[in-house]
Amino acid sequence: MRSPFLLALAATSALAVQSSTLFNFTSGIDVENSELRPNGHLLLTTFEKGRLYTLNPYAKVPKAELVASLPGATALCGITTIAYDKYAVIGGVRGSYHYDNETIYTVDFSQDASQPIIQKAAHLPDAIMLNGMAALPKQPHVVLAGDAILGVLFRVDTTTGAHKVAFNNTALVSPSTSSLPIGVNGLKIVGNYVYFTNSAGGTFCKVPVSDDGETFGDVEVIASMDTSIGDWDDFIVASNGVSYLAQPTLGIAQVFPNGSHSIYASGISSASSIQISKDGYAYVTQGSGLVDTFKLPFNTTVAEGEF
Ligand SMILES: *[C@@H]1O[C@H](CO)[C@@H](O)[C@H](O)[C@H]1NC(C)=O
Ligand SMILES: *[C@@H]1O[C@H](CO)[C@@H](O)[C@H](O)[C@H]1NC(C)=O
Ligand SMILES: *[C@@H]1O[C@H](CO)[C@@H](O)[C@H](O)[C@H]1NC(C)=O
Ligand SMILES: *[C@@H]1O[C@H](CO)[C@@H](O)[C@H](O)[C@H]1NC(C)=O
Ligand SMILES: *[C@@H]1O[C@H](CO)[C@@H](O)[C@H](O)[C@H]1NC(C)=O
């Protein structure tokens, strides 16, 4: 079949920015997700023995340092800030498209940055595959976590451990026609909207959410991609309304609010998540064990709340 997409791809690739390597886990471990700390350092979640790492991008020779192996987990996924220098992290025992003992941990650097306090905040035995997670801006100790297999968002109170299914919608599940069982993947909350990607569906969507994370409106599909080319993973929404999405097959895609999209940074294999620093650098984690970086235009900053 003729593919007009490939022509469009060639045209946009020529404009794409070049990234460089910030750090290489030469063991090739899968870096799954990331978050920025107030000091500008990255936190990296991995599929390596439940290990959480920190990485200072401003060091002369940036080097990932082990924070901890989260107890009982073999793999870590979503991570989000829930208070100043305090994070919620998803971990579980990884199987094939199935996790046992899905747990939300808290990792708190605010008391002693060299000795973070690690706690199990919530157990979700009814979850199958938690992936992206974001804190509610008005009550950040409460998080929404997407389950890529169940196709739901869990609402989890990290203080009490209470959790429940808050949103159950077909936009969150893998389409029945897809061989990939992964639905909701990346998840962010900006203003009164939850933004999310659906890997198998090839969609980038938003849905209005109430301040307490209990009530949701209608899902709007912002953009769709051809799933024969790949899928969208985690992402970041910039303050100018442009979103940057990790697209494992091609690099970083840029999506405008009107839904038009293209590859922005190419040559980044197995991109899994992206962060934007205060000084306008993008940091991209990769399933191939690399962390890459490139400069964004102007002074692009992240659209999320600050703690
Ligand atoms: C990362 O390390 C691996 C293993 O040593 C090596 O094969 C690969 O070329 C390195 N990649 C980069 C971009 O440095
Ligand atoms: C899940 O946690 C329970 C309680 O800590 C433990 O007994 C069990 O072995 C864990 N399951 C797996 C698959 O690790
Ligand atoms: C989501 O809704 C569907 C359809 O009503 C239902 O079959 C499914 O059990 C629900 N999932 C969860 C986890 O509540
Ligand atoms: C979408 O927005 C971008 C950025 O403002 C613009 O360049 C593009 O032409 C728009 N596309 C459509 C189809 O309106
Ligand atoms: C950077 O952001 C500031 C504040 O929003 C704005 O005034 C300024 O024009 C921006 N600079 C560039 C180069 O976009």
Short mmCIF file of C-alpha atoms and ligand atoms in Angstrom, two decimals:
data_model
loop_
_atom_site.label_atom_id
_atom_site.label_comp_id
_atom_site.label_asym_id
_atom_site.label_seq_id
_atom_site.Cartn_x
_atom_site.Cartn_y
_atom_site.Cartn_z
CA MET A 1 0.00 0.00 0.00
CA ARG A 2 1.20 3.54 -0.67
CA SER A 3 1.99 5.44 2.42
CA PRO A 4 1.62 9.23 2.42
CA PHE A 5 2.60 9.04 6.09
CA LEU A 6 6.20 8.08 5.23
CA LEU A 7 6.60 11.19 3.07
CA ALA A 8 5.28 13.37 5.90
CA LEU A 9 7.61 11.59 8.29
CA ALA A 10 10.65 12.22 6.11
CA ALA A 11 9.76 15.91 5.91
CA THR A 12 9.34 16.33 9.65
CA SER A 13 12.42 14.25 10.53
CA ALA A 14 14.58 16.72 8.65
CA LEU A 15 13.46 19.46 11.07
CA ALA A 16 13.82 17.39 14.22
CA VAL A 17 16.32 18.41 16.88
CA GLN A 18 19.26 16.22 17.81
CA SER A 19 19.58 14.83 21.30
CA SER A 20 22.70 13.86 23.23
CA THR A 21 23.34 11.24 25.90
CA LEU A 22 23.22 12.44 29.50
CA PHE A 23 23.83 9.03 31.04
CA ASN A 24 24.08 5.43 29.88
CA PHE A 25 23.19 2.55 32.18
CA THR A 26 25.55 0.32 30.24
CA SER A 27 23.73 -2.69 31.70
CA GLY A 28 20.85 -1.67 29.40
CA ILE A 29 18.23 -1.62 32.15
CA ASP A 30 14.77 -0.42 31.32
CA VAL A 31 14.27 3.13 32.62
CA GLU A 32 10.51 3.41 32.81
CA ASN A 33 9.58 6.80 34.22
CA SER A 34 11.01 9.99 35.69
CA GLU A 35 10.29 13.03 37.81
CA LEU A 36 12.23 16.23 38.50
CA ARG A 37 13.20 17.22 42.03
CA PRO A 38 13.21 20.86 43.23
CA ASN A 39 17.05 20.80 42.99
CA GLY A 40 16.80 19.98 39.27
CA HIS A 41 17.94 16.37 39.67
CA LEU A 42 16.02 13.53 38.06
CA LEU A 43 14.43 10.57 39.79
CA LEU A 44 14.36 7.48 37.58
CA THR A 45 12.15 4.43 38.06
CA THR A 46 13.40 1.17 36.55
CA PHE A 47 12.48 -2.42 35.84
CA GLU A 48 15.73 -3.43 37.55
CA LYS A 49 15.02 -5.10 40.93
CA GLY A 50 12.62 -2.34 41.99
CA ARG A 51 15.42 0.22 41.93
CA LEU A 52 14.94 3.98 42.09
CA TYR A 53 17.83 6.18 40.95
CA THR A 54 18.66 9.87 41.11
CA LEU A 55 20.70 11.69 38.44
CA ASN A 56 22.19 15.19 38.59
CA PRO A 57 22.16 16.55 35.02
CA TYR A 58 24.36 19.52 36.03
CA ALA A 59 27.27 17.36 37.22
CA LYS A 60 30.44 17.48 35.05
CA VAL A 61 29.94 13.78 34.41
CA PRO A 62 26.30 12.97 35.23
CA LYS A 63 25.98 9.60 36.92
CA ALA A 64 22.87 7.78 38.19
CA GLU A 65 23.06 6.99 41.89
CA LEU A 66 20.95 4.32 43.55
CA VAL A 67 18.38 5.74 46.00
CA ALA A 68 16.88 2.40 47.06
CA SER A 69 15.31 -0.86 45.96
CA LEU A 70 11.69 -0.46 47.00
CA PRO A 71 10.84 -3.40 49.30
CA GLY A 72 8.77 -6.16 47.69
CA ALA A 73 8.91 -4.71 44.15
CA THR A 74 10.78 -6.09 41.15
CA ALA A 75 9.78 -3.20 38.85
CA LEU A 76 8.83 0.45 39.32
CA CYS A 77 6.55 2.44 37.00
CA GLY A 78 4.78 5.78 37.56
CA ILE A 79 6.19 8.48 39.83
CA THR A 80 4.71 11.83 40.82
CA THR A 81 5.41 14.64 43.29
CA ILE A 82 2.96 14.68 46.23
CA ALA A 83 4.63 17.33 48.45
CA TYR A 84 7.90 19.29 48.47
CA ASP A 85 10.62 16.75 47.51
CA LYS A 86 8.25 13.87 48.35
CA TYR A 87 7.08 11.36 45.74
CA ALA A 88 4.61 8.58 45.21
CA VAL A 89 6.05 5.64 43.24
CA ILE A 90 4.27 2.62 41.76
CA GLY A 91 5.97 -0.74 42.26
CA GLY A 92 5.01 -4.37 41.95
CA VAL A 93 6.16 -7.88 41.07
CA ARG A 94 6.35 -7.88 37.30
CA GLY A 95 4.95 -10.72 35.18
CA SER A 96 3.77 -10.81 31.59
CA TYR A 97 1.22 -7.97 31.27
CA HIS A 98 0.39 -8.63 34.89
CA TYR A 99 1.79 -7.46 38.21
CA ASP A 100 1.42 -9.03 41.64
CA ASN A 101 1.27 -6.95 44.81
CA GLU A 102 0.83 -3.56 43.14
CA THR A 103 1.92 -1.03 45.75
CA ILE A 104 2.19 2.74 45.99
CA TYR A 105 5.24 3.79 47.94
CA THR A 106 6.15 7.21 49.23
CA VAL A 107 9.76 8.40 49.05
CA ASP A 108 10.39 11.52 51.11
CA PHE A 109 13.65 13.47 50.76
CA SER A 110 12.33 16.56 52.56
CA GLN A 111 13.60 15.63 56.06
CA ASP A 112 17.03 14.29 55.09
CA ALA A 113 17.99 14.44 51.42
CA SER A 114 20.71 11.78 51.89
CA GLN A 115 18.38 9.36 53.72
CA PRO A 116 14.89 9.45 52.21
CA ILE A 117 12.02 7.99 54.24
CA ILE A 118 10.43 5.15 52.27
CA GLN A 119 6.97 3.83 53.16
CA LYS A 120 4.35 1.57 51.66
CA ALA A 121 1.41 3.96 51.35
CA ALA A 122 -1.20 1.73 49.68
CA HIS A 123 -1.68 -1.84 48.48
CA LEU A 124 -3.84 -2.42 45.41
CA PRO A 125 -4.33 -6.19 45.14
CA ASP A 126 -7.17 -5.59 42.66
CA ALA A 127 -4.88 -3.73 40.22
CA ILE A 128 -3.30 -5.64 37.31
CA MET A 129 -0.87 -3.22 35.66
CA LEU A 130 -0.52 0.27 37.09
CA ASN A 131 1.43 2.63 34.89
CA GLY A 132 1.11 6.46 34.84
CA MET A 133 0.23 8.40 37.97
CA ALA A 134 -0.43 12.05 38.86
CA ALA A 135 -1.28 13.98 42.01
CA LEU A 136 -4.43 16.09 42.30
CA PRO A 137 -3.27 19.75 42.23
CA LYS A 138 -5.63 20.79 45.08
CA GLN A 139 -4.88 17.79 47.34
CA PRO A 140 -1.60 16.32 46.13
CA HIS A 141 -1.50 13.52 48.73
CA VAL A 142 -4.27 11.99 46.59
CA VAL A 143 -3.15 10.48 43.28
CA LEU A 144 -4.82 9.03 40.22
CA ALA A 145 -3.12 5.93 38.83
CA GLY A 146 -4.03 4.33 35.50
CA ASP A 147 -4.39 0.57 35.14
CA ALA A 148 -3.38 -0.29 31.56
CA ILE A 149 -5.13 -3.69 31.56
CA LEU A 150 -8.30 -2.94 33.55
CA GLY A 151 -8.73 0.38 31.74
CA VAL A 152 -9.53 2.37 34.85
CA LEU A 153 -8.11 5.16 36.99
CA PHE A 154 -7.66 4.32 40.65
CA ARG A 155 -7.97 7.18 43.15
CA VAL A 156 -5.49 6.56 45.96
CA ASP A 157 -5.09 8.49 49.20
CA THR A 158 -1.40 8.12 50.06
CA THR A 159 -2.06 9.19 53.67
CA THR A 160 -4.73 6.60 54.54
CA GLY A 161 -4.01 3.96 51.88
CA ALA A 162 -7.68 4.05 50.81
CA HIS A 163 -8.22 3.39 47.12
CA LYS A 164 -11.08 2.84 44.70
CA VAL A 165 -11.84 2.86 40.98
CA ALA A 166 -12.69 6.51 40.25
CA PHE A 167 -13.04 6.36 36.46
CA ASN A 168 -13.83 3.41 34.22
CA ASN A 169 -14.02 4.29 30.54
CA THR A 170 -13.46 2.58 27.20
CA ALA A 171 -10.95 5.35 26.27
CA LEU A 172 -8.63 3.77 28.88
CA VAL A 173 -8.67 0.18 27.59
CA SER A 174 -6.84 -1.49 24.74
CA PRO A 175 -9.20 -1.76 21.73
CA SER A 176 -10.50 -5.32 21.24
CA THR A 177 -8.91 -5.30 17.76
CA SER A 178 -5.40 -4.67 19.14
CA SER A 179 -2.86 -7.38 19.92
CA LEU A 180 -1.19 -5.08 22.47
CA PRO A 181 -3.12 -5.32 25.76
CA ILE A 182 -1.82 -1.98 27.13
CA GLY A 183 -4.40 0.81 27.32
CA VAL A 184 -3.85 3.88 29.53
CA ASN A 185 -0.14 4.60 29.87
CA GLY A 186 1.14 8.16 30.53
CA LEU A 187 -0.98 10.30 32.85
CA LYS A 188 -0.75 13.97 33.88
CA ILE A 189 -3.13 16.41 35.54
CA VAL A 190 -3.00 20.01 34.32
CA GLY A 191 -5.61 22.45 35.64
CA ASN A 192 -8.96 20.67 35.63
CA TYR A 193 -7.99 18.02 33.11
CA VAL A 194 -6.47 14.58 33.26
CA TYR A 195 -4.36 14.02 30.14
CA PHE A 196 -3.50 10.46 29.19
CA THR A 197 -2.18 8.30 26.39
CA ASN A 198 -3.65 4.95 25.38
CA SER A 199 -0.82 2.85 23.94
CA ALA A 200 -2.81 0.27 21.98
CA GLY A 201 -5.41 2.85 20.96
CA GLY A 202 -2.75 5.28 19.70
CA THR A 203 -4.62 8.15 21.31
CA PHE A 204 -3.74 11.20 23.39
CA CYS A 205 -6.81 12.34 25.34
CA LYS A 206 -8.02 14.66 28.04
CA VAL A 207 -10.96 14.46 30.41
CA PRO A 208 -12.26 17.07 32.88
CA VAL A 209 -11.84 16.07 36.53
CA SER A 210 -13.21 17.61 39.74
CA ASP A 211 -10.77 18.99 42.35
CA ASP A 212 -11.35 15.92 44.56
CA GLY A 213 -10.68 13.44 41.74
CA GLU A 214 -14.11 11.86 42.14
CA THR A 215 -16.05 13.17 39.13
CA PHE A 216 -15.11 13.05 35.46
CA GLY A 217 -16.59 14.62 32.32
CA ASP A 218 -16.50 13.47 28.71
CA VAL A 219 -13.25 12.22 27.18
CA GLU A 220 -11.89 14.30 24.31
CA VAL A 221 -9.40 12.75 21.90
CA ILE A 222 -6.77 15.43 21.24
CA ALA A 223 -4.76 13.44 18.70
CA SER A 224 -4.50 9.93 17.26
CA MET A 225 -1.57 8.19 15.65
CA ASP A 226 -1.25 5.32 13.23
CA THR A 227 -0.66 2.34 15.54
CA SER A 228 1.14 0.45 12.77
CA ILE A 229 3.94 3.05 13.23
CA GLY A 230 4.10 2.82 17.02
CA ASP A 231 2.46 4.15 20.15
CA TRP A 232 2.65 7.01 22.64
CA ASP A 233 3.98 6.41 26.14
CA ASP A 234 4.58 9.04 28.83
CA PHE A 235 4.55 12.77 28.06
CA ILE A 236 4.73 16.29 29.42
CA VAL A 237 2.40 19.23 28.81
CA ALA A 238 4.37 22.46 28.40
CA SER A 239 3.12 25.86 29.57
CA ASN A 240 2.61 26.97 25.95
CA GLY A 241 0.05 24.17 25.49
CA VAL A 242 2.33 21.99 23.37
CA SER A 243 2.72 18.42 24.61
CA TYR A 244 5.86 16.33 24.13
CA LEU A 245 5.22 12.59 24.01
CA ALA A 246 7.64 9.69 24.24
CA GLN A 247 7.09 7.55 21.15
CA PRO A 248 9.23 4.43 21.63
CA THR A 249 9.71 3.68 17.93
CA LEU A 250 10.65 7.18 16.73
CA GLY A 251 11.64 9.50 19.57
CA ILE A 252 9.73 12.50 20.91
CA ALA A 253 6.52 13.62 19.25
CA GLN A 254 5.11 17.13 19.56
CA VAL A 255 1.34 17.55 19.74
CA PHE A 256 -0.34 20.96 19.39
CA PRO A 257 -3.65 21.66 21.17
CA ASN A 258 -5.39 21.42 17.76
CA GLY A 259 -4.20 17.81 17.48
CA SER A 260 -1.60 18.24 14.74
CA HIS A 261 1.52 16.27 15.57
CA SER A 262 4.97 15.42 14.27
CA ILE A 263 8.26 13.95 15.45
CA TYR A 264 10.18 16.65 17.31
CA ALA A 265 13.34 14.81 18.39
CA SER A 266 14.35 11.70 16.49
CA GLY A 267 17.03 9.09 17.01
CA ILE A 268 15.95 8.35 20.59
CA SER A 269 15.27 4.62 20.81
CA SER A 270 12.67 3.18 23.21
CA ALA A 271 11.77 6.60 24.65
CA SER A 272 9.68 5.99 27.77
CA SER A 273 9.20 9.36 29.50
CA ILE A 274 10.17 13.03 29.29
CA GLN A 275 10.73 15.89 31.75
CA ILE A 276 11.32 19.59 31.17
CA SER A 277 13.80 21.41 33.41
CA LYS A 278 13.29 24.98 34.64
CA ASP A 279 16.00 26.12 32.20
CA GLY A 280 14.27 24.57 29.21
CA TYR A 281 16.03 21.24 28.72
CA ALA A 282 14.14 18.07 27.93
CA TYR A 283 15.31 14.86 29.60
CA VAL A 284 14.18 11.62 27.98
CA THR A 285 14.38 8.21 29.64
CA GLN A 286 14.76 5.13 27.49
CA GLY A 287 13.94 1.48 27.82
CA SER A 288 17.39 0.85 26.35
CA GLY A 289 19.07 2.21 29.51
CA LEU A 290 19.92 5.69 28.25
CA VAL A 291 18.89 9.12 29.47
CA ASP A 292 19.06 11.67 26.65
CA THR A 293 18.72 15.44 26.64
CA PHE A 294 18.01 18.27 24.20
CA LYS A 295 17.20 21.98 24.41
CA LEU A 296 13.61 23.08 23.87
CA PRO A 297 12.71 26.29 22.02
CA PHE A 298 12.45 29.63 23.90
CA ASN A 299 11.81 29.20 27.57
CA THR A 300 9.42 26.27 27.45
CA THR A 301 8.42 25.22 30.95
CA VAL A 302 6.17 22.55 32.34
CA ALA A 303 2.48 23.35 32.84
CA GLU A 304 2.08 21.43 36.10
CA GLY A 305 1.84 22.90 39.59
CA GLU A 306 4.91 23.60 41.70
CA PHE A 307 5.46 22.32 45.23
C1 LIG B 1 25.55 2.62 25.99
O1 LIG B 1 26.27 1.51 26.50
C2 LIG B 1 26.16 0.32 25.71
C3 LIG B 1 26.86 -0.82 26.45
O2 LIG B 1 28.20 -0.47 26.72
C4 LIG B 1 26.77 0.58 24.34
O3 LIG B 1 26.60 -0.58 23.54
C5 LIG B 1 26.04 1.75 23.70
O4 LIG B 1 26.66 2.07 22.47
C6 LIG B 1 26.08 2.96 24.60
N1 LIG B 1 25.26 4.01 23.98
C7 LIG B 1 25.61 5.29 23.97
C8 LIG B 1 24.70 6.20 23.23
O5 LIG B 1 26.58 5.70 24.56
C1 LIG B 2 3.04 -10.48 47.74
O1 LIG B 2 3.16 -10.01 49.08
C2 LIG B 2 2.92 -11.01 50.04
C3 LIG B 2 2.91 -10.37 51.40
O2 LIG B 2 4.09 -9.62 51.60
C4 LIG B 2 3.97 -12.10 49.90
O3 LIG B 2 3.72 -13.14 50.81
C5 LIG B 2 3.94 -12.66 48.46
O4 LIG B 2 4.99 -13.58 48.29
C6 LIG B 2 4.07 -11.53 47.45
N1 LIG B 2 3.90 -12.07 46.10
C7 LIG B 2 4.88 -12.06 45.18
C8 LIG B 2 4.53 -12.63 43.85
O5 LIG B 2 5.98 -11.58 45.41
C1 LIG B 3 -15.44 -1.27 34.21
O1 LIG B 3 -16.71 -1.24 33.58
C2 LIG B 3 -16.99 -2.42 32.86
C3 LIG B 3 -18.29 -2.19 32.10
O2 LIG B 3 -19.28 -1.76 32.96
C4 LIG B 3 -17.06 -3.59 33.83
O3 LIG B 3 -17.31 -4.78 33.12
C5 LIG B 3 -15.74 -3.69 34.57
O4 LIG B 3 -15.82 -4.71 35.55
C6 LIG B 3 -15.37 -2.39 35.23
N1 LIG B 3 -13.99 -2.50 35.75
C7 LIG B 3 -13.65 -2.25 37.01
C8 LIG B 3 -12.25 -2.53 37.39
O5 LIG B 3 -14.44 -1.80 37.83
C1 LIG B 4 -2.23 23.49 14.51
O1 LIG B 4 -1.45 24.40 15.32
C2 LIG B 4 -0.12 24.58 14.85
C3 LIG B 4 0.62 25.44 15.90
O2 LIG B 4 -0.10 26.57 16.21
C4 LIG B 4 -0.13 25.20 13.47
O3 LIG B 4 1.19 25.36 13.01
C5 LIG B 4 -0.90 24.25 12.53
O4 LIG B 4 -1.01 24.87 11.26
C6 LIG B 4 -2.30 23.97 13.08
N1 LIG B 4 -2.90 22.94 12.24
C7 LIG B 4 -4.16 22.98 11.86
C8 LIG B 4 -4.62 21.83 11.01
O5 LIG B 4 -4.92 23.89 12.16
C1 LIG B 5 10.29 33.78 28.42
O1 LIG B 5 9.20 33.89 29.34
C2 LIG B 5 8.93 35.19 29.79
C3 LIG B 5 7.85 35.11 30.86
O2 LIG B 5 6.76 34.36 30.42
C4 LIG B 5 8.53 36.05 28.59
O3 LIG B 5 8.29 37.38 29.01
C5 LIG B 5 9.66 36.04 27.56
O4 LIG B 5 9.27 36.74 26.42
C6 LIG B 5 10.03 34.62 27.18
N1 LIG B 5 11.22 34.61 26.32
C7 LIG B 5 11.26 33.98 25.16
C8 LIG B 5 12.56 34.05 24.42
O5 LIG B 5 10.32 33.37 24.72
#
